[in-house]
Amino acid sequence: MAAFLAAAASPNVALQLRPLVRRPLQSTALGRDSEPQRRRSVSFGAAQGLGVGAAAGFAGAFLGPAFSRRRLLAARRAGADLVDGEEAESSQTLAIVGLGNVGAQFDGTRHNIGFAAVDEVASKLLSSDRWALSGSIWQEAFSGTVLRLKRTASKGTDSYEEILLFKPSSMMNGSGRPVSELVSSLGLPESALVVMYDDMDLDVGRLRLRKSGSAGGQNGVKSILNHGLQKFLRFRLGVSRPKTGGREAIVGHVLGKFRHEEVDLSKEALGRAAVAVEDLADGVSWDNVMNKFNRPATATVA
């Protein structure tokens, strides 16, 4: 199967953001039913040796680490780093959270498609001339890793000036604490929070955005809801459901890789997801974005 996800990179550089209160990072293990499956996962990104190109999504995976480094270094030169202590302006910041499990053994699994979606957003926006990297690549903060992008070209009065991409480092089932910490520390309204994650009730290649709703059995979302966040945009990416078998089959399915015939559908879905996030950042309403992307794809992503 072709490699299609970049490995998550987390340099040991702390992002100093007031009023952040740093706590020791506590790794939350997967549920007991997931433990036996860890040995089955193999890292796509590590095999590709992408390193710093992790933020470059598919372009990094297919064109190699040299391309990824050039893209990110050029983007970084185009935008000034944040000074220590600078806070995100909550009314101008859109936070995009991808859910997944930390560790190379989980790269490329269905359960980590939320991480892959965040990588693809970074890839699309950094390849445009309207966004530039702000600060270092995947800085450690809020019990996770952060990539900050600043707008370099004006769009409109309703658009966001900054996008904050976030991957919790807590493992899937403990996602609520880091996401809650991110939102409360930066004073972000829930209307500026988008959470991207896998959904077994959607076919591979399908997207579904919702303004409300239950966790639907997704433990990362359940953890976020349990931490008091309710009014964020749920961004679901289809990973399908196994046709036979019980709980063990489900665990093996979500912690397994996409089948060869599903890879192109997954790539297309991630590309459409990145376009949807760009629309949200440009001030397109939730309702309009939902109407556009909740339908099955009928055309090639721009």
Short mmCIF file of C-alpha atoms in Angstrom, two decimals:
data_model
loop_
_atom_site.label_atom_id
_atom_site.label_comp_id
_atom_site.label_asym_id
_atom_site.label_seq_id
_atom_site.Cartn_x
_atom_site.Cartn_y
_atom_site.Cartn_z
CA MET A 1 0.00 0.00 0.00
CA ALA A 2 1.31 3.43 -0.90
CA ALA A 3 2.34 5.66 1.96
CA PHE A 4 -0.19 8.41 2.41
CA LEU A 5 0.28 9.92 5.85
CA ALA A 6 3.19 11.97 7.21
CA ALA A 7 4.53 11.18 10.67
CA ALA A 8 3.70 13.61 13.46
CA ALA A 9 6.80 15.60 14.42
CA SER A 10 7.09 17.18 17.85
CA PRO A 11 10.36 19.11 18.33
CA ASN A 12 11.34 19.68 21.95
CA VAL A 13 10.55 23.38 21.75
CA ALA A 14 8.01 24.78 24.20
CA LEU A 15 5.53 27.34 22.91
CA GLN A 16 5.23 30.06 25.53
CA LEU A 17 1.68 31.38 25.47
CA ARG A 18 0.09 33.22 28.36
CA PRO A 19 -2.01 32.35 30.31
CA LEU A 20 -0.82 28.81 29.75
CA VAL A 21 -0.18 26.78 32.89
CA ARG A 22 2.14 23.95 31.99
CA ARG A 23 1.45 20.55 33.55
CA PRO A 24 3.44 17.34 33.29
CA LEU A 25 2.29 15.45 30.25
CA GLN A 26 0.28 12.41 31.28
CA SER A 27 -0.09 9.81 28.59
CA THR A 28 -3.51 8.19 28.60
CA ALA A 29 -3.41 4.62 27.35
CA LEU A 30 -5.87 3.26 24.87
CA GLY A 31 -8.79 1.25 26.17
CA ARG A 32 -8.08 -2.33 27.19
CA ASP A 33 -9.71 -3.62 24.06
CA SER A 34 -7.19 -1.69 21.95
CA GLU A 35 -3.99 -2.85 23.65
CA PRO A 36 -3.50 -6.14 21.76
CA GLN A 37 -3.71 -4.30 18.43
CA ARG A 38 -0.68 -2.06 18.90
CA ARG A 39 1.71 -4.61 17.43
CA ARG A 40 -0.24 -4.62 14.17
CA SER A 41 0.46 -0.99 13.28
CA VAL A 42 3.35 0.07 11.07
CA SER A 43 4.48 3.66 10.51
CA PHE A 44 4.12 5.01 6.98
CA GLY A 45 5.73 8.32 7.84
CA ALA A 46 8.76 6.82 9.54
CA ALA A 47 9.36 4.58 6.55
CA GLN A 48 9.38 7.63 4.32
CA GLY A 49 11.85 9.43 6.58
CA LEU A 50 9.91 12.69 6.33
CA GLY A 51 11.01 14.29 9.60
CA VAL A 52 10.40 18.02 9.35
CA GLY A 53 8.09 17.48 6.39
CA ALA A 54 5.34 16.18 8.65
CA ALA A 55 3.35 19.37 8.26
CA ALA A 56 3.34 19.00 4.48
CA GLY A 57 0.77 16.19 4.31
CA PHE A 58 0.53 14.26 1.05
CA ALA A 59 2.99 16.49 -0.78
CA GLY A 60 5.65 15.52 1.74
CA ALA A 61 4.83 11.84 1.47
CA PHE A 62 4.87 11.70 -2.32
CA LEU A 63 7.54 14.27 -3.21
CA GLY A 64 9.93 13.53 -0.39
CA PRO A 65 11.52 15.31 2.57
CA ALA A 66 13.56 17.78 0.51
CA PHE A 67 10.41 19.21 -1.04
CA SER A 68 8.74 19.40 2.37
CA ARG A 69 11.68 21.25 3.94
CA ARG A 70 11.83 23.77 1.08
CA ARG A 71 8.11 24.45 1.37
CA LEU A 72 8.15 24.94 5.12
CA LEU A 73 11.35 26.99 5.20
CA ALA A 74 9.97 29.28 2.51
CA ALA A 75 6.74 29.64 4.44
CA ARG A 76 8.62 30.41 7.62
CA ARG A 77 10.71 33.13 5.90
CA ALA A 78 7.48 34.69 4.64
CA GLY A 79 6.02 35.08 8.15
CA ALA A 80 7.57 36.46 11.32
CA ASP A 81 7.78 34.21 14.37
CA LEU A 82 5.54 34.98 17.31
CA VAL A 83 7.35 36.77 20.10
CA ASP A 84 7.45 34.97 23.44
CA GLY A 85 4.32 35.62 25.45
CA GLU A 86 2.12 36.69 22.54
CA GLU A 87 -1.41 35.38 22.91
CA ALA A 88 -3.77 34.30 20.19
CA GLU A 89 -6.55 36.81 19.58
CA SER A 90 -9.57 34.63 20.23
CA SER A 91 -11.89 36.53 17.90
CA GLN A 92 -9.41 36.14 15.05
CA THR A 93 -8.21 32.58 15.68
CA LEU A 94 -9.74 29.40 14.26
CA ALA A 95 -8.62 26.26 16.12
CA ILE A 96 -8.54 23.01 14.14
CA VAL A 97 -8.09 19.93 16.32
CA GLY A 98 -7.29 16.52 14.88
CA LEU A 99 -7.87 13.46 17.07
CA GLY A 100 -5.63 10.41 17.04
CA ASN A 101 -3.14 8.28 18.93
CA VAL A 102 0.45 9.42 19.37
CA GLY A 103 3.21 7.10 18.16
CA ALA A 104 4.69 5.99 14.87
CA GLN A 105 2.92 2.64 15.17
CA PHE A 106 -0.44 4.41 14.77
CA ASP A 107 0.43 6.45 11.67
CA GLY A 108 -1.76 5.56 8.71
CA THR A 109 -4.47 3.88 10.78
CA ARG A 110 -8.14 4.69 10.33
CA HIS A 111 -8.35 5.95 13.91
CA ASN A 112 -5.65 8.55 13.13
CA ILE A 113 -7.34 10.13 10.15
CA GLY A 114 -7.99 13.21 12.31
CA PHE A 115 -4.22 13.74 12.63
CA ALA A 116 -3.85 13.17 8.89
CA ALA A 117 -6.56 15.75 8.18
CA VAL A 118 -4.74 18.39 10.22
CA ASP A 119 -1.53 17.59 8.31
CA GLU A 120 -3.37 18.00 5.03
CA VAL A 121 -4.78 21.38 6.10
CA ALA A 122 -1.22 22.52 6.82
CA SER A 123 -0.08 21.23 3.43
CA LYS A 124 -2.80 23.04 1.50
CA LEU A 125 -2.54 26.36 3.29
CA LEU A 126 1.27 26.47 3.27
CA SER A 127 1.26 25.79 -0.47
CA SER A 128 -0.82 28.93 -1.04
CA ASP A 129 0.42 32.51 -0.93
CA ARG A 130 -2.22 33.54 1.62
CA TRP A 131 -0.87 31.77 4.71
CA ALA A 132 2.56 31.56 6.34
CA LEU A 133 4.02 29.57 9.20
CA SER A 134 4.13 31.47 12.49
CA GLY A 135 6.73 30.07 14.87
CA SER A 136 8.35 26.66 14.83
CA ILE A 137 6.98 23.46 13.35
CA TRP A 138 4.72 21.53 15.73
CA GLN A 139 5.64 23.24 18.99
CA GLU A 140 4.74 21.57 22.28
CA ALA A 141 1.93 23.30 24.17
CA PHE A 142 -1.40 22.56 25.86
CA SER A 143 -0.50 18.88 26.34
CA GLY A 144 -0.16 18.47 22.61
CA THR A 145 1.57 19.91 19.56
CA VAL A 146 0.64 23.13 17.78
CA LEU A 147 1.22 24.55 14.32
CA ARG A 148 0.25 28.21 13.90
CA LEU A 149 -0.48 29.87 10.58
CA LYS A 150 -0.93 33.59 9.97
CA ARG A 151 -2.87 35.07 7.08
CA THR A 152 -0.65 37.03 4.70
CA ALA A 153 -3.38 38.33 2.40
CA SER A 154 -6.65 39.96 3.45
CA LYS A 155 -9.86 38.14 2.63
CA GLY A 156 -12.83 39.82 4.28
CA THR A 157 -14.33 41.12 7.50
CA ASP A 158 -15.57 37.67 8.60
CA SER A 159 -12.35 35.80 7.91
CA TYR A 160 -9.91 34.54 10.53
CA GLU A 161 -6.41 35.99 10.71
CA GLU A 162 -4.85 32.96 12.37
CA ILE A 163 -5.33 29.20 12.20
CA LEU A 164 -4.09 27.08 15.08
CA LEU A 165 -3.69 23.39 14.21
CA PHE A 166 -3.58 21.11 17.24
CA LYS A 167 -2.88 17.43 17.93
CA PRO A 168 -3.45 16.28 21.52
CA SER A 169 -0.66 14.13 22.97
CA SER A 170 -2.95 12.35 25.41
CA MET A 171 -3.93 9.37 23.25
CA MET A 172 -7.44 9.24 21.80
CA ASN A 173 -9.43 8.40 24.92
CA GLY A 174 -7.97 11.34 26.88
CA SER A 175 -8.45 14.04 24.24
CA GLY A 176 -10.80 16.13 26.37
CA ARG A 177 -8.24 17.56 28.78
CA PRO A 178 -5.79 18.93 26.17
CA VAL A 179 -8.58 20.35 24.01
CA SER A 180 -10.23 21.96 27.04
CA GLU A 181 -6.85 23.37 28.09
CA LEU A 182 -6.32 24.83 24.63
CA VAL A 183 -9.73 26.51 24.53
CA SER A 184 -9.66 27.88 28.09
CA SER A 185 -6.03 29.04 28.00
CA LEU A 186 -6.54 31.04 24.81
CA GLY A 187 -10.07 32.16 25.62
CA LEU A 188 -11.40 30.73 22.36
CA PRO A 189 -15.15 30.65 21.78
CA GLU A 190 -16.48 27.20 20.93
CA SER A 191 -17.70 28.64 17.63
CA ALA A 192 -14.02 28.89 16.64
CA LEU A 193 -13.28 25.23 17.43
CA VAL A 194 -13.36 22.48 14.80
CA VAL A 195 -12.66 18.87 15.81
CA MET A 196 -11.73 16.39 13.04
CA TYR A 197 -12.04 12.65 13.70
CA ASP A 198 -12.88 9.23 12.27
CA ASP A 199 -16.45 7.96 11.91
CA MET A 200 -17.23 4.29 11.28
CA ASP A 201 -20.82 5.10 10.30
CA LEU A 202 -19.61 6.92 7.19
CA ASP A 203 -18.19 5.19 4.15
CA VAL A 204 -14.54 5.81 3.34
CA GLY A 205 -14.33 9.05 1.36
CA ARG A 206 -17.37 10.69 2.94
CA LEU A 207 -17.34 13.81 5.11
CA ARG A 208 -20.00 14.99 7.52
CA LEU A 209 -19.98 18.25 9.45
CA ARG A 210 -22.38 18.79 12.35
CA LYS A 211 -22.91 21.68 14.77
CA SER A 212 -24.13 19.42 17.56
CA GLY A 213 -24.68 15.80 18.44
CA SER A 214 -23.46 12.92 20.56
CA ALA A 215 -20.05 11.28 20.42
CA GLY A 216 -21.48 8.43 18.38
CA GLY A 217 -19.20 5.96 20.11
CA GLN A 218 -16.03 7.94 19.35
CA ASN A 219 -14.12 7.99 22.64
CA GLY A 220 -12.04 11.06 21.83
CA VAL A 221 -15.16 13.12 21.19
CA LYS A 222 -16.80 11.62 24.28
CA SER A 223 -13.85 12.84 26.35
CA ILE A 224 -14.18 16.35 24.90
CA LEU A 225 -17.90 16.43 25.69
CA ASN A 226 -17.19 15.21 29.22
CA HIS A 227 -14.90 18.22 29.71
CA GLY A 228 -17.79 20.61 29.10
CA LEU A 229 -17.31 21.50 25.44
CA GLN A 230 -20.53 21.13 23.46
CA LYS A 231 -20.88 23.78 20.74
CA PHE A 232 -17.87 23.02 18.57
CA LEU A 233 -18.08 21.92 14.92
CA ARG A 234 -17.87 18.14 14.57
CA PHE A 235 -15.93 17.26 11.42
CA ARG A 236 -16.30 13.55 10.72
CA LEU A 237 -14.25 11.62 8.18
CA GLY A 238 -15.55 8.24 7.07
CA VAL A 239 -13.53 5.12 7.78
CA SER A 240 -16.39 2.59 7.29
CA ARG A 241 -17.44 -0.20 9.64
CA PRO A 242 -16.37 -3.85 9.41
CA LYS A 243 -19.09 -5.95 7.83
CA THR A 244 -18.68 -8.88 10.20
CA GLY A 245 -17.38 -9.58 13.69
CA GLY A 246 -17.91 -8.05 17.08
CA ARG A 247 -15.88 -5.74 19.30
CA GLU A 248 -12.54 -7.31 18.41
CA ALA A 249 -13.24 -6.79 14.72
CA ILE A 250 -14.05 -3.13 15.34
CA VAL A 251 -10.85 -2.54 17.32
CA GLY A 252 -8.77 -4.25 14.66
CA HIS A 253 -10.55 -2.22 11.99
CA VAL A 254 -9.96 1.25 13.42
CA LEU A 255 -6.38 0.46 14.43
CA GLY A 256 -5.68 -1.06 11.02
CA LYS A 257 -4.71 0.51 7.71
CA PHE A 258 -6.96 1.43 4.84
CA ARG A 259 -7.19 -1.25 2.17
CA HIS A 260 -5.41 -0.65 -1.11
CA GLU A 261 -8.65 0.17 -2.90
CA GLU A 262 -9.57 2.70 -0.17
CA VAL A 263 -6.38 4.77 -0.24
CA ASP A 264 -7.40 7.04 -3.12
CA LEU A 265 -10.81 7.65 -1.53
CA SER A 266 -9.11 8.57 1.74
CA LYS A 267 -6.71 10.94 -0.02
CA GLU A 268 -9.57 12.64 -1.83
CA ALA A 269 -11.54 13.01 1.40
CA LEU A 270 -8.57 14.60 3.17
CA GLY A 271 -8.14 17.01 0.28
CA ARG A 272 -11.80 18.02 0.47
CA ALA A 273 -11.51 18.39 4.23
CA ALA A 274 -8.63 20.84 3.78
CA VAL A 275 -10.72 22.88 1.33
CA ALA A 276 -13.58 22.94 3.85
CA VAL A 277 -11.28 24.28 6.57
CA GLU A 278 -9.98 26.93 4.20
CA ASP A 279 -13.58 27.99 3.52
CA LEU A 280 -14.26 28.24 7.27
CA ALA A 281 -11.11 30.33 7.72
CA ASP A 282 -12.30 32.62 4.94
CA GLY A 283 -15.50 33.32 6.84
CA VAL A 284 -17.90 30.98 5.03
CA SER A 285 -20.69 30.06 7.46
CA TRP A 286 -20.94 26.64 9.06
CA ASP A 287 -24.26 26.02 7.30
CA ASN A 288 -22.87 26.80 3.86
CA VAL A 289 -19.79 24.66 4.42
CA MET A 290 -21.98 21.78 5.65
CA ASN A 291 -24.24 22.04 2.61
CA LYS A 292 -21.23 21.95 0.31
CA PHE A 293 -19.20 19.14 1.86
CA ASN A 294 -21.75 16.82 3.46
CA ARG A 295 -22.76 15.63 0.00
CA PRO A 296 -20.82 12.85 -1.75
CA ALA A 297 -17.89 14.16 -3.78
CA THR A 298 -18.74 14.61 -7.46
CA ALA A 299 -15.77 16.62 -8.66
CA THR A 300 -12.02 16.82 -8.26
CA VAL A 301 -10.83 18.93 -5.35
CA ALA A 302 -9.40 22.28 -6.39
#
